[in-house]
Each structure stands twice: as structure tokens, then as C-alpha cells.
PDB file of C-alpha atoms in Angstrom:
ATOM      1  CA  MET A   2       5.545  17.454  22.629  1.00  0.00           C
ATOM      2  CA  THR A   3       3.353  17.656  19.555  1.00  0.00           C
ATOM      3  CA  HIS A   4       0.103  15.718  19.564  1.00  0.00           C
ATOM      4  CA  SER A   5      -0.685  13.920  16.332  1.00  0.00           C
ATOM      5  CA  LYS A   6      -4.171  13.357  15.049  1.00  0.00           C
ATOM      6  CA  SER A   7      -3.312  10.257  13.039  1.00  0.00           C
ATOM      7  CA  ILE A   8      -0.682   7.614  12.393  1.00  0.00           C
ATOM      8  CA  ALA A   9       0.059   9.355   9.083  1.00  0.00           C
ATOM      9  CA  GLU A  10       0.892  12.565  10.954  1.00  0.00           C
ATOM     10  CA  ILE A  11       3.254  10.613  13.211  1.00  0.00           C
ATOM     11  CA  LEU A  12       5.131   9.308  10.164  1.00  0.00           C
ATOM     12  CA  ILE A  13       5.326  12.808   8.680  1.00  0.00           C
ATOM     13  CA  GLN A  14       6.637  14.229  11.967  1.00  0.00           C
ATOM     14  CA  ARG A  15       9.222  11.471  12.360  1.00  0.00           C
ATOM     15  CA  SER A  16      10.384  11.923   8.764  1.00  0.00           C
ATOM     16  CA  VAL A  17      11.361  15.459   9.823  1.00  0.00           C
ATOM     17  CA  SER A  18      12.558  14.879  13.402  1.00  0.00           C
ATOM     18  CA  ALA A  19      14.387  11.555  12.828  1.00  0.00           C
ATOM     19  CA  PRO A  20      14.721  11.119   9.049  1.00  0.00           C
ATOM     20  CA  GLN A  21      17.529   8.541   9.120  1.00  0.00           C
ATOM     21  CA  GLN A  22      16.125   6.495  11.994  1.00  0.00           C
ATOM     22  CA  ARG A  23      14.941   3.026  11.075  1.00  0.00           C
ATOM     23  CA  ALA A  24      11.140   2.990  10.819  1.00  0.00           C
ATOM     24  CA  TYR A  25      10.650  -0.715  10.079  1.00  0.00           C
ATOM     25  CA  THR A  26      12.705  -3.860   9.715  1.00  0.00           C
ATOM     26  CA  PHE A  27      11.453  -6.974   7.945  1.00  0.00           C
ATOM     27  CA  LEU A  28      13.039 -10.390   8.309  1.00  0.00           C
ATOM     28  CA  SER A  29      12.420 -12.974   5.622  1.00  0.00           C
ATOM     29  CA  GLY A  30      13.909 -15.943   3.835  1.00  0.00           C
ATOM     30  CA  ASN A  31      16.197 -18.746   4.819  1.00  0.00           C
ATOM     31  CA  PRO A  32      18.784 -17.709   5.788  1.00  0.00           C
ATOM     32  CA  LEU A  33      17.118 -14.664   7.297  1.00  0.00           C
ATOM     33  CA  GLN A  34      17.597 -11.460   5.361  1.00  0.00           C
ATOM     34  CA  GLU A  35      16.919  -8.061   6.846  1.00  0.00           C
ATOM     35  CA  THR A  36      15.194  -5.281   4.887  1.00  0.00           C
ATOM     36  CA  THR A  37      14.856  -1.868   6.506  1.00  0.00           C
ATOM     37  CA  ILE A  38      13.415   1.518   5.659  1.00  0.00           C
ATOM     38  CA  THR A  39      13.954   4.885   7.335  1.00  0.00           C
ATOM     39  CA  TYR A  40      11.223   7.323   8.282  1.00  0.00           C
ATOM     40  CA  LYS A  41      12.324   9.689   5.522  1.00  0.00           C
ATOM     41  CA  ASP A  42      12.264   6.988   2.824  1.00  0.00           C
ATOM     42  CA  LEU A  43       8.915   5.585   3.964  1.00  0.00           C
ATOM     43  CA  ASP A  44       7.421   9.086   3.967  1.00  0.00           C
ATOM     44  CA  ARG A  45       8.765   9.740   0.448  1.00  0.00           C
ATOM     45  CA  ARG A  46       7.350   6.458  -0.886  1.00  0.00           C
ATOM     46  CA  ALA A  47       4.007   7.073   0.841  1.00  0.00           C
ATOM     47  CA  ARG A  48       3.812  10.564  -0.707  1.00  0.00           C
ATOM     48  CA  SER A  49       4.467   9.115  -4.174  1.00  0.00           C
ATOM     49  CA  VAL A  50       1.805   6.453  -3.713  1.00  0.00           C
ATOM     50  CA  ALA A  51      -0.624   9.052  -2.364  1.00  0.00           C
ATOM     51  CA  ALA A  52      -0.008  11.389  -5.299  1.00  0.00           C
ATOM     52  CA  HIS A  53      -0.702   8.529  -7.731  1.00  0.00           C
ATOM     53  CA  LEU A  54      -3.847   7.535  -5.828  1.00  0.00           C
ATOM     54  CA  GLN A  55      -5.088  11.129  -5.838  1.00  0.00           C
ATOM     55  CA  ILE A  56      -5.015  10.979  -9.646  1.00  0.00           C
ATOM     56  CA  ILE A  57      -6.945   7.715 -10.009  1.00  0.00           C
ATOM     57  CA  ALA A  58      -9.247   7.668  -6.952  1.00  0.00           C
ATOM     58  CA  LYS A  59     -11.187  10.039  -4.769  1.00  0.00           C
ATOM     59  CA  LYS A  60     -11.022  10.656  -1.043  1.00  0.00           C
ATOM     60  CA  GLY A  61     -12.839   7.933   0.884  1.00  0.00           C
ATOM     61  CA  ASP A  62     -12.436   5.253  -1.810  1.00  0.00           C
ATOM     62  CA  ARG A  63     -11.477   1.784  -0.609  1.00  0.00           C
ATOM     63  CA  VAL A  64      -8.232   0.096  -1.607  1.00  0.00           C
ATOM     64  CA  LEU A  65      -7.446  -3.602  -1.218  1.00  0.00           C
ATOM     65  CA  LEU A  66      -3.880  -4.275  -0.091  1.00  0.00           C
ATOM     66  CA  LEU A  67      -3.132  -7.683  -1.579  1.00  0.00           C
ATOM     67  CA  GLU A  68       0.574  -7.313  -0.832  1.00  0.00           C
ATOM     68  CA  LYS A  69       2.745  -9.653   1.153  1.00  0.00           C
ATOM     69  CA  SER A  70       4.358  -8.166   4.269  1.00  0.00           C
ATOM     70  CA  GLY A  71       7.196  -5.811   3.485  1.00  0.00           C
ATOM     71  CA  ILE A  72       8.193  -2.324   2.437  1.00  0.00           C
ATOM     72  CA  ALA A  73       5.735  -2.202  -0.486  1.00  0.00           C
ATOM     73  CA  PHE A  74       2.857  -3.042   1.856  1.00  0.00           C
ATOM     74  CA  LEU A  75       3.862  -0.197   4.193  1.00  0.00           C
ATOM     75  CA  ALA A  76       4.216   2.282   1.327  1.00  0.00           C
ATOM     76  CA  ALA A  77       0.788   1.281  -0.024  1.00  0.00           C
ATOM     77  CA  PHE A  78      -0.797   1.452   3.441  1.00  0.00           C
ATOM     78  CA  PHE A  79       0.618   4.866   4.321  1.00  0.00           C
ATOM     79  CA  GLY A  80      -0.015   6.097   0.771  1.00  0.00           C
ATOM     80  CA  CYS A  81      -3.703   5.294   1.272  1.00  0.00           C
ATOM     81  CA  LEU A  82      -3.723   7.181   4.565  1.00  0.00           C
ATOM     82  CA  TYR A  83      -1.927  10.183   3.043  1.00  0.00           C
ATOM     83  CA  ALA A  84      -4.450  10.277   0.172  1.00  0.00           C
ATOM     84  CA  GLY A  85      -7.486   9.952   2.456  1.00  0.00           C
ATOM     85  CA  LEU A  86      -8.377   6.493   1.166  1.00  0.00           C
ATOM     86  CA  ILE A  87      -9.382   3.477   3.220  1.00  0.00           C
ATOM     87  CA  ALA A  88      -6.859   0.622   3.181  1.00  0.00           C
ATOM     88  CA  ILE A  89      -8.224  -2.923   3.407  1.00  0.00           C
ATOM     89  CA  PRO A  90      -5.424  -5.442   4.069  1.00  0.00           C
ATOM     90  CA  ALA A  91      -6.080  -8.917   2.678  1.00  0.00           C
ATOM     91  CA  TYR A  92      -4.151 -11.980   1.597  1.00  0.00           C
ATOM     92  CA  PRO A  93      -3.590 -12.248  -2.152  1.00  0.00           C
ATOM     93  CA  PRO A  94      -5.353 -15.160  -3.859  1.00  0.00           C
ATOM     94  CA  ARG A  95      -3.264 -18.241  -4.580  1.00  0.00           C
ATOM     95  CA  ARG A  96      -3.265 -20.735  -7.388  1.00  0.00           C
ATOM     96  CA  GLY A  97      -5.836 -23.459  -6.948  1.00  0.00           C
ATOM     97  CA  ARG A  98      -7.942 -21.448  -4.521  1.00  0.00           C
ATOM     98  CA  SER A  99     -11.273 -19.887  -5.327  1.00  0.00           C
ATOM     99  CA  VAL A 100     -11.948 -16.168  -5.082  1.00  0.00           C
ATOM    100  CA  PRO A 101     -15.226 -15.952  -3.120  1.00  0.00           C
ATOM    101  CA  ALA A 102     -13.640 -14.401  -0.013  1.00  0.00           C
ATOM    102  CA  LEU A 103     -11.766 -11.817  -2.078  1.00  0.00           C
ATOM    103  CA  GLU A 104     -14.872 -11.166  -4.150  1.00  0.00           C
ATOM    104  CA  GLY A 105     -16.883 -10.674  -0.966  1.00  0.00           C
ATOM    105  CA  MET A 106     -14.362  -8.202   0.463  1.00  0.00           C
ATOM    106  CA  ALA A 107     -14.110  -6.249  -2.771  1.00  0.00           C
ATOM    107  CA  THR A 108     -17.878  -6.176  -3.215  1.00  0.00           C
ATOM    108  CA  ASP A 109     -18.713  -5.303   0.391  1.00  0.00           C
ATOM    109  CA  SER A 110     -16.059  -2.594   0.563  1.00  0.00           C
ATOM    110  CA  GLU A 111     -16.721  -1.311  -2.964  1.00  0.00           C
ATOM    111  CA  ALA A 112     -12.943  -1.271  -3.538  1.00  0.00           C
ATOM    112  CA  THR A 113     -11.857   0.557  -6.683  1.00  0.00           C
ATOM    113  CA  VAL A 114      -8.122  -0.172  -6.487  1.00  0.00           C
ATOM    114  CA  ALA A 115      -5.994  -3.115  -5.355  1.00  0.00           C
ATOM    115  CA  PHE A 116      -2.263  -3.106  -4.655  1.00  0.00           C
ATOM    116  CA  VAL A 117      -0.528  -6.328  -5.607  1.00  0.00           C
ATOM    117  CA  ASN A 118       3.077  -7.421  -5.731  1.00  0.00           C
ATOM    118  CA  GLY A 119       4.560  -7.223  -9.229  1.00  0.00           C
ATOM    119  CA  GLU A 120       5.502 -10.912  -9.062  1.00  0.00           C
ATOM    120  CA  ILE A 121       1.863 -11.959  -8.732  1.00  0.00           C
ATOM    121  CA  ILE A 122       0.029  -9.223 -10.626  1.00  0.00           C
ATOM    122  CA  ASP A 123      -0.710 -11.512 -13.590  1.00  0.00           C
ATOM    123  CA  ASN A 124      -2.050 -14.250 -11.312  1.00  0.00           C
ATOM    124  CA  VAL A 125      -4.220 -11.795  -9.398  1.00  0.00           C
ATOM    125  CA  ASP A 126      -5.492 -10.320 -12.666  1.00  0.00           C
ATOM    126  CA  THR A 127      -6.522 -13.836 -13.700  1.00  0.00           C
ATOM    127  CA  TYR A 128      -8.408 -14.345 -10.440  1.00  0.00           C
ATOM    128  CA  LEU A 129     -10.077 -10.953 -10.590  1.00  0.00           C
ATOM    129  CA  SER A 130     -11.155 -11.439 -14.190  1.00  0.00           C
ATOM    130  CA  GLN A 131     -13.017 -14.630 -13.185  1.00  0.00           C
ATOM    131  CA  SER A 132     -15.578 -12.494 -11.426  1.00  0.00           C
ATOM    132  CA  PRO A 133     -17.632  -9.770 -13.085  1.00  0.00           C
ATOM    133  CA  LYS A 134     -17.819  -7.990  -9.714  1.00  0.00           C
ATOM    134  CA  LEU A 135     -14.016  -7.742  -9.550  1.00  0.00           C
ATOM    135  CA  LYS A 136     -13.249  -6.716 -13.131  1.00  0.00           C
ATOM    136  CA  SER A 137     -13.602  -3.023 -12.294  1.00  0.00           C
ATOM    137  CA  VAL A 138     -10.891  -3.137  -9.594  1.00  0.00           C
ATOM    138  CA  ARG A 139      -7.763  -1.364 -10.858  1.00  0.00           C
ATOM    139  CA  LEU A 140      -4.526  -3.232 -10.074  1.00  0.00           C
ATOM    140  CA  LEU A 141      -1.382  -1.367  -9.039  1.00  0.00           C
ATOM    141  CA  ASP A 142       2.130  -2.512  -8.237  1.00  0.00           C
ATOM    142  CA  CYS A 143       3.418  -0.233  -5.488  1.00  0.00           C
ATOM    143  CA  ASP A 144       7.028  -0.762  -6.560  1.00  0.00           C
ATOM    144  CA  SER A 145       6.282   0.525 -10.058  1.00  0.00           C
ATOM    145  CA  ILE A 146       4.967   3.924  -8.902  1.00  0.00           C
ATOM    146  CA  ASP A 147       7.348   6.726  -9.872  1.00  0.00           C
ATOM    147  CA  THR A 148       8.963   8.068  -6.696  1.00  0.00           C
ATOM    148  CA  SER A 149       9.322  11.491  -8.286  1.00  0.00           C
ATOM    149  CA  LEU A 150       5.573  11.930  -7.747  1.00  0.00           C
ATOM    150  CA  GLU A 151       6.192  12.696  -4.070  1.00  0.00           C
ATOM    151  CA  ASP A 152       6.205  16.458  -4.768  1.00  0.00           C
ATOM    152  CA  ASP A 153       2.768  16.185  -6.425  1.00  0.00           C
ATOM    153  CA  TRP A 154       1.097  14.941  -3.241  1.00  0.00           C
ATOM    154  CA  VAL A 155      -1.564  17.280  -1.855  1.00  0.00           C
ATOM    155  CA  PRO A 156      -2.076  16.804   1.913  1.00  0.00           C
TER     156      PRO A 156
END
């Protein structure tokens, strides 16, 4: 049995030892719909995200995860781990709500990047632009990252 040093190493090992095994299943909607991802596919998406992050950020940078639960959240989370960045999960801001909590998290953590769902990226950009402290946070949509970047990832 191989001992892993991190959760990222466990994903990498499982992507090799059980590539087609289901890693995660998400249930959502009414009626319930099931969305799944295998270890191999999650590893590939995480590598692509990590490669992109390695271009725009440096090891140890903080990244806000303003994604709703789902495959994109997992890819962003593991991508941060693969790239040596610190993931900070948070709820995305909503219409009609103020941004002080988000501003506080971004300021305290010194986040340089935030992952947001493509459906809400414009709304989040509006919220972030309301605060001078948040204007420097770079917004990314995990689903728009080119999956061919996976080979560019440097462990």
C-alpha cells in the first residue's frame, strides 16, 4: 500500500489505479439529475486548471472558489492543490446582498484569483468592481479553461 502525502496525491494515484471508477456524484435539480466524474477525468481537469494557474499565479497564492457545488468546483479545488495554491471556498455573492463578507475574505486572504461559474461571472464582476480592494482579483471560469493544458502542468 502506498502512503500519500496529500489529497492531491490520492487523486493522482487513483487516476492511475482506477481511472474509470466514479470519483464523485452530484445530485441536483427537480427532478434529481445525477452528474458524475471519474478519477481520470477529474485528474485531467485538475491538471488543466493547475497549468493555467501556474501561468497567472505563483505558488502559495490564495484563490477564492466562488463556485456552486459541482464538477467545476472540484476541478478548481484540485487544480489549486496541484498548482500549490491555497483554495478558499466561499459562497458567491447574490443580487441584492452587500459584499462586505466577500471583501473581508479577499482582503484577509490576499486572494489574487477567484473562480466563478460562467453563468454568474458578470454579476460577480459587478460586485467585485464595487470595492477597490476587490478590483485586483482576477476572475476565472473553470469550465472555460482549455483541457489541452493538462500536459503543461508542472508537478
